[in-house]
XYZ file of C-alpha atoms in Angstrom:
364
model
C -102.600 31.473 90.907
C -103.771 28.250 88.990
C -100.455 26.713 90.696
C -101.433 26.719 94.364
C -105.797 26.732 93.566
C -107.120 23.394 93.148
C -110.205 24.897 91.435
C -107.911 26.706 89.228
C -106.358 24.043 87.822
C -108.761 22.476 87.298
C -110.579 24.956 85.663
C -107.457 25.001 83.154
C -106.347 22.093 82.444
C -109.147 19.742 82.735
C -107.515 17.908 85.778
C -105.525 18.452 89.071
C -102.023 17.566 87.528
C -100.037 18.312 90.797
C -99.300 14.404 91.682
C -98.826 13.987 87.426
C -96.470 17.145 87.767
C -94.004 15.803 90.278
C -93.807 11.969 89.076
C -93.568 13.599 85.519
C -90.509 15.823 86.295
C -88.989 13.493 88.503
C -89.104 10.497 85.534
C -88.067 13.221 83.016
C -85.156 14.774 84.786
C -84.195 11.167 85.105
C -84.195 10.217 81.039
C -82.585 13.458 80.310
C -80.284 12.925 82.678
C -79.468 9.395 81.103
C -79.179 10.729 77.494
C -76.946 13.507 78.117
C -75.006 13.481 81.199
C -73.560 9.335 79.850
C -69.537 11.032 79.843
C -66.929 8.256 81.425
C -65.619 11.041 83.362
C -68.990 11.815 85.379
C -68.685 8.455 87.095
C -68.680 9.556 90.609
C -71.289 10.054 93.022
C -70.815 13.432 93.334
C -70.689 14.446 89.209
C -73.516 12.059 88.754
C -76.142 13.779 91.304
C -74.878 17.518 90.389
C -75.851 16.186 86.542
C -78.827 15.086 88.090
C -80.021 18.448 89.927
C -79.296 20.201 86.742
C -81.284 18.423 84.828
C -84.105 18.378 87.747
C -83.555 22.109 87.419
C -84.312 21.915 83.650
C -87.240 19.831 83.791
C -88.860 22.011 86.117
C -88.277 25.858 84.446
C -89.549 24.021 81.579
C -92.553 22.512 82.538
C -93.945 25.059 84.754
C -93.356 28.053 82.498
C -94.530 25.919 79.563
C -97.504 25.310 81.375
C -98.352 28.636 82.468
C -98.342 29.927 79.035
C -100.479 26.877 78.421
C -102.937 28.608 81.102
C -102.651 32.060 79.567
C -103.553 30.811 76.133
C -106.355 28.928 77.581
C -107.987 31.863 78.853
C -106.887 34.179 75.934
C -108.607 31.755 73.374
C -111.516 29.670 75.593
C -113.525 29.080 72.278
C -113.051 25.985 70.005
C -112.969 27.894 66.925
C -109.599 29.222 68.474
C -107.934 26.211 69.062
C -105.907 25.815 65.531
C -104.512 29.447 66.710
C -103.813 28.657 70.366
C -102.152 25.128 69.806
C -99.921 27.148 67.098
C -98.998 29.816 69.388
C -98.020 27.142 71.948
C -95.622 25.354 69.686
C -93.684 28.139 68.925
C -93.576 28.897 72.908
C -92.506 25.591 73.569
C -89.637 25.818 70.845
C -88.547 29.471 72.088
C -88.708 28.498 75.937
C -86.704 25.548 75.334
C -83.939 27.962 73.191
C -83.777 30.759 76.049
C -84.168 28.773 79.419
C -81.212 26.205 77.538
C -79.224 29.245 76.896
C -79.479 31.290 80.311
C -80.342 28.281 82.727
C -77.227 26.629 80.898
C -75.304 29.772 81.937
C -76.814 30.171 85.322
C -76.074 26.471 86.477
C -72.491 26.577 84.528
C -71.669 29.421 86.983
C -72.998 28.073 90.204
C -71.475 24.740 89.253
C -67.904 26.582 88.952
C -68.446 28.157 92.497
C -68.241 24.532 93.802
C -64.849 23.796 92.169
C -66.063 21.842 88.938
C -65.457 22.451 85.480
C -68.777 23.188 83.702
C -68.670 24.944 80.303
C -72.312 25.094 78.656
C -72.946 24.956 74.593
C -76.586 25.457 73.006
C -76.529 22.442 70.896
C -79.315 21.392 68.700
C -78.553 17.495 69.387
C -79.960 18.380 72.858
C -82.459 20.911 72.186
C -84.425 19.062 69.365
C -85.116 15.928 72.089
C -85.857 18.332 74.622
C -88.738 19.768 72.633
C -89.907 16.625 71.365
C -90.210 15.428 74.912
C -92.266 19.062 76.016
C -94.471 18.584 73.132
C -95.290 15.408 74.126
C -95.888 16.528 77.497
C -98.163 19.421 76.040
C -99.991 17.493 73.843
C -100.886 15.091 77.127
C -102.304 18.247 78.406
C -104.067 19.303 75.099
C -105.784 16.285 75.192
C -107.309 16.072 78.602
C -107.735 19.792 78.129
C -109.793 18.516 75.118
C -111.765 15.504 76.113
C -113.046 17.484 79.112
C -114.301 20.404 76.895
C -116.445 18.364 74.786
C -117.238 16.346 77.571
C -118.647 19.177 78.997
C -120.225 20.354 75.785
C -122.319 17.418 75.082
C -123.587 17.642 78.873
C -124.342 21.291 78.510
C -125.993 20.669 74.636
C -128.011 17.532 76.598
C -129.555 19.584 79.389
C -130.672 22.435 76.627
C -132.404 20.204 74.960
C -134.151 18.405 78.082
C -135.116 21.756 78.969
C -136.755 22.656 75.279
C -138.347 19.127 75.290
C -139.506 19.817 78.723
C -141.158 23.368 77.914
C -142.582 21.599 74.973
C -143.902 18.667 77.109
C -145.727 21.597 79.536
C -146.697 23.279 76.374
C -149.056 20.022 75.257
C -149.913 19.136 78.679
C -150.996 22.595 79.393
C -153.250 22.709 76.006
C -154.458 18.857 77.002
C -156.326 20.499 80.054
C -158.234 23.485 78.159
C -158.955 20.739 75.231
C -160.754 18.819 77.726
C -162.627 21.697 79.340
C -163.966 22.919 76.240
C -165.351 19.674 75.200
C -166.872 19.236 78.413
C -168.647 22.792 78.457
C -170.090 21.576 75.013
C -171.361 18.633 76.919
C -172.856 21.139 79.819
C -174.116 22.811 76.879
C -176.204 19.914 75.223
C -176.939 18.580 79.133
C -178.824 21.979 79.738
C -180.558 22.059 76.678
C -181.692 18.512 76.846
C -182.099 17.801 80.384
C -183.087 19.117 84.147
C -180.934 21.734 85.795
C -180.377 18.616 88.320
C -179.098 16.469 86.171
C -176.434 19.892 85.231
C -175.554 20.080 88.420
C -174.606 16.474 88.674
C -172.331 16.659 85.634
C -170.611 19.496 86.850
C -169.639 18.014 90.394
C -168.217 14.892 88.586
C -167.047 17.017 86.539
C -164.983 18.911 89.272
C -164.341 15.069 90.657
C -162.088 14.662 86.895
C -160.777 17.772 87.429
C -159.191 17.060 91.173
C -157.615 13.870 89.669
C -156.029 15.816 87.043
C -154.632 18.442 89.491
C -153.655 15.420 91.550
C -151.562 14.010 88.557
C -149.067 16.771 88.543
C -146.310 17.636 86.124
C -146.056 13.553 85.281
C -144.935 13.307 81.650
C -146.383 9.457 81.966
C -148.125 7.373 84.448
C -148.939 4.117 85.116
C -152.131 2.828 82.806
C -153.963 1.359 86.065
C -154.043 5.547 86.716
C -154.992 6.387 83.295
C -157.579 3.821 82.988
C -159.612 4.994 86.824
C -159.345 8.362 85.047
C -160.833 7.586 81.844
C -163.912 5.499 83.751
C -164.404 8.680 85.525
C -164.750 10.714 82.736
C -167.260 7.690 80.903
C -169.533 7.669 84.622
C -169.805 11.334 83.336
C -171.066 11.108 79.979
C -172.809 7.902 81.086
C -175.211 10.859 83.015
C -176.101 12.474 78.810
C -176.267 9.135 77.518
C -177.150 6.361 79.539
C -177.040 2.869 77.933
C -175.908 4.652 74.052
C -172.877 4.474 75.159
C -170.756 1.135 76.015
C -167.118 1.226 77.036
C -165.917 -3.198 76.589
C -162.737 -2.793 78.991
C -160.327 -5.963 78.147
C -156.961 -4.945 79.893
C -154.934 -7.905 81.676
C -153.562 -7.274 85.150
C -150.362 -8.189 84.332
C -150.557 -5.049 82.057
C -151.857 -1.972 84.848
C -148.400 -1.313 86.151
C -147.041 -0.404 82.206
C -146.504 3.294 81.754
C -148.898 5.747 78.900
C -149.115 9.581 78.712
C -151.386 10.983 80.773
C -154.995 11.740 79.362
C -154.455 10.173 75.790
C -156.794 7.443 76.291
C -159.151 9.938 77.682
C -158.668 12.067 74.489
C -159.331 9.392 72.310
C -162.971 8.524 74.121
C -163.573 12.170 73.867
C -163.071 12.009 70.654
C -164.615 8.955 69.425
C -168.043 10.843 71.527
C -167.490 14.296 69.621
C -167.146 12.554 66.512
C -169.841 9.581 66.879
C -173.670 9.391 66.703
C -174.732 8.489 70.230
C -177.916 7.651 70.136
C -180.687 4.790 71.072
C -180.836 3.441 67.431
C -176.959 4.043 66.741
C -175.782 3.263 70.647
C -171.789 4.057 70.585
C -169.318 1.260 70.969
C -165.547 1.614 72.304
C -163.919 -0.866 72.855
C -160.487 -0.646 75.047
C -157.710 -3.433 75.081
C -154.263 -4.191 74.840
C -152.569 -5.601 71.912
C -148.816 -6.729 72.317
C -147.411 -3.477 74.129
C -149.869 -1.161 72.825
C -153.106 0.161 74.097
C -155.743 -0.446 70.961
C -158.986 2.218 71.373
C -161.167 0.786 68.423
C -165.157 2.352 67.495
C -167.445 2.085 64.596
C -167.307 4.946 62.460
C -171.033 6.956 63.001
C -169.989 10.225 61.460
C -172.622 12.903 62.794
C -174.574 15.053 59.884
C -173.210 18.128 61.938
C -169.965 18.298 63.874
C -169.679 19.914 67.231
C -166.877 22.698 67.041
C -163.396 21.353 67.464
C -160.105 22.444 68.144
C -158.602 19.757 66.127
C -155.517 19.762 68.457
C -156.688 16.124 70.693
C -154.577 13.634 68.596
C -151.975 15.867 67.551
C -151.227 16.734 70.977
C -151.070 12.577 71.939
C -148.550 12.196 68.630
C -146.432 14.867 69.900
C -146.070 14.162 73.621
C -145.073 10.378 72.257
C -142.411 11.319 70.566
C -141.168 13.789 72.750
C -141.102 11.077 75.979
C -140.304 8.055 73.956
C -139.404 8.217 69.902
C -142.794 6.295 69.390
C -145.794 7.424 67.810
C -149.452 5.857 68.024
C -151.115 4.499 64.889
C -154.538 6.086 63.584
C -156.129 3.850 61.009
C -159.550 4.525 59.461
C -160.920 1.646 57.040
C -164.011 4.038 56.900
C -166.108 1.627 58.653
C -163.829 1.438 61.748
C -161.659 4.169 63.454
C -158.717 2.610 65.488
C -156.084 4.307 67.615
C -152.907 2.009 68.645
C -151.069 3.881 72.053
C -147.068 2.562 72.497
C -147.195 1.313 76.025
C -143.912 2.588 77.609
C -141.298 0.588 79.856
C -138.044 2.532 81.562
C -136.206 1.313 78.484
C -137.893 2.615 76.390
C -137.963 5.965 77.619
C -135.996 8.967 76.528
C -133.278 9.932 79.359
C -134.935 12.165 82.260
C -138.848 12.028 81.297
C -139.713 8.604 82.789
C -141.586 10.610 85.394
C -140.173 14.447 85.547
C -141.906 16.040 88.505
C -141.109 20.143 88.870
């Protein structure tokens, strides 16, 4: 019974009213008691606490029935589309429960009374009745409205973690197609590394190549990381096409200190040297020029534009995947600008405040 279990009542009403209960039907019976029982002749001690009980009785037979239909219409109609019938069906309860406990409490407590040797003659009268349900409406609607606040507090917290968990799938989603992105591009590498060079020099590539590959094991679930952890994985993945181009291709690193503990998503800069490589002539004549700094709070990747004659297959998913991961984490998106001459890349470079609410660093 939602009366004597604590999780009950809460369950229905939003709130353990026990404590609001007794100080409620105790200051109640007290008022009523006040505006009705005021006759010269009850001016004895005796009169004044029998008018007192009955009203004590009163206040309780209505609250507690009143409130257990309140509980039964609750679970009847749970849904908020049934709340215009629910809160209808509970005023007319309120308005019959007053009429019938009046009438046969009135009787009840007229007889007992009589037992004792007093004079007690009980009339339904609407002077009392309308007062009475003014007061248990009130009462009700207190009820309603904790009732309410709790539902839609619990609503929003229940819409809030659905969406965390579709932005979270999503987030896996891109950081699960960052990883094959990168492994393709780097078997195209292997490719052009075979074709080119001595099985030696192969072999090499592929045991840095395993080196990247522990570090982004090593990195987790992390929807961001620090950029000092970003940046010793990007060199890594340079020292490895530093071994298929050698001096052709220059990485100018100008990132502050003060700027290594700021938060990025994990492999974007990566992706953007990858791509600036896979898009770029790298050659003696044309060497290939990146240049990596910070602007304000952004991370700017900037290269000349030497489109090659024949592009290397793509999956044309690298920035797209970046764009999307931003605005999932963080409502930002990086800037792409192309002049034609120059290609530039902006990255937002994240604080806590700045972060959506559960992704600053979502481990599972």
């Amino acid at each position: 019974m939602p009366l004597f279990n604590k999780q009950k009542r809460i369950q229905y009403l939003g709130f353990d009213d026990v404590r609001s209960c007794l100080i409620g039907i105790a200051i109640i019976s007290f008022i009523t008691n006040y505006l009705f029982n005021t006759t010269p002749e009850r001016n004895t001690f005796d009169l004044i606490f029998i008018g007192y009980a009955v009203n004590l009785f009163f206040t309780i037979c209505y609250w507690l029935l009143i409130r257990n239909i309140l509980i039964f219409l609750r679970k009847k109609y749970p849904d908020f589309k049934d709340d215009k019938k629910r809160i209808s069906i509970l005023f007319l309860s309120v308005v019959c429960t007053v009429v019938i406990v009046d009438y046969l409490g009135g009787e009840l407590t007229a007889r007992v009374i009589r037992l004792f040797g007093y004079y007690s003659n009980h009339r339904v009268e609407l002077k009392v009745l309308i007062p009475i349900m003014i007061i248990t409406i009130m009462v009700m609607a207190i009820y309603e409205a904790i009732y309410l606040y709790n539902r839609l507090k619990k609503s929003i917290r229940e819409e809030e973690q659905t969406k965390q968990v579709m932005i979270q799938a999503q987030l896996d989603t891109l950081r699960n197609q960052a990883r094959p992105h990168f492994l393709f591009n780097s078997l195209n590498t292997l490719r052009d590394i075979i074709d080119q060079d001595s099985k030696e020099d192969a072999k090499g590539f592929v045991d840095n190549l395993s080196d990247v590959y522990r570090f982004i094991i090593e990195s987790g679930n992390s929807n961001i990381i620090s950029l000092e952890k970003e940046l010793k994985f990007a060199k890594a993945y340079i020292h490895i096409q530093s071994e298929r181009f050698g001096e052709n291709l220059q990485v100018h690193w100008d990132i502050p200190e003060d700027k290594l503990s700021i938060m990025i998503v994990p492999m974007s800069l990566q992706l953007l040297l990858e791509n600036a490589i896979k898009h770029n002539v790298v050659s003696r004549s044309k060497p290939l020029i990146i240049n990596v700094s910070t602007r304000k709070n952004r991370l700017v990747v900037r290269n000349k534009i030497q489109a090659k004659s024949t592009q290397t297959p793509s999956t044309k998913i690298g920035l797209k995947n970046i764009e999307k991961r931003y605005q999932l984490i963080a409502d930002k998106t990086p800037i792409i600008y192309n002049d034609g001459e120059n290609f530039i890349v902006t990255l937002p470079l994240l604080h806590s405040a700045n972060q959506k609410k559960n992704y600053e660093n979502s481990n599972r």
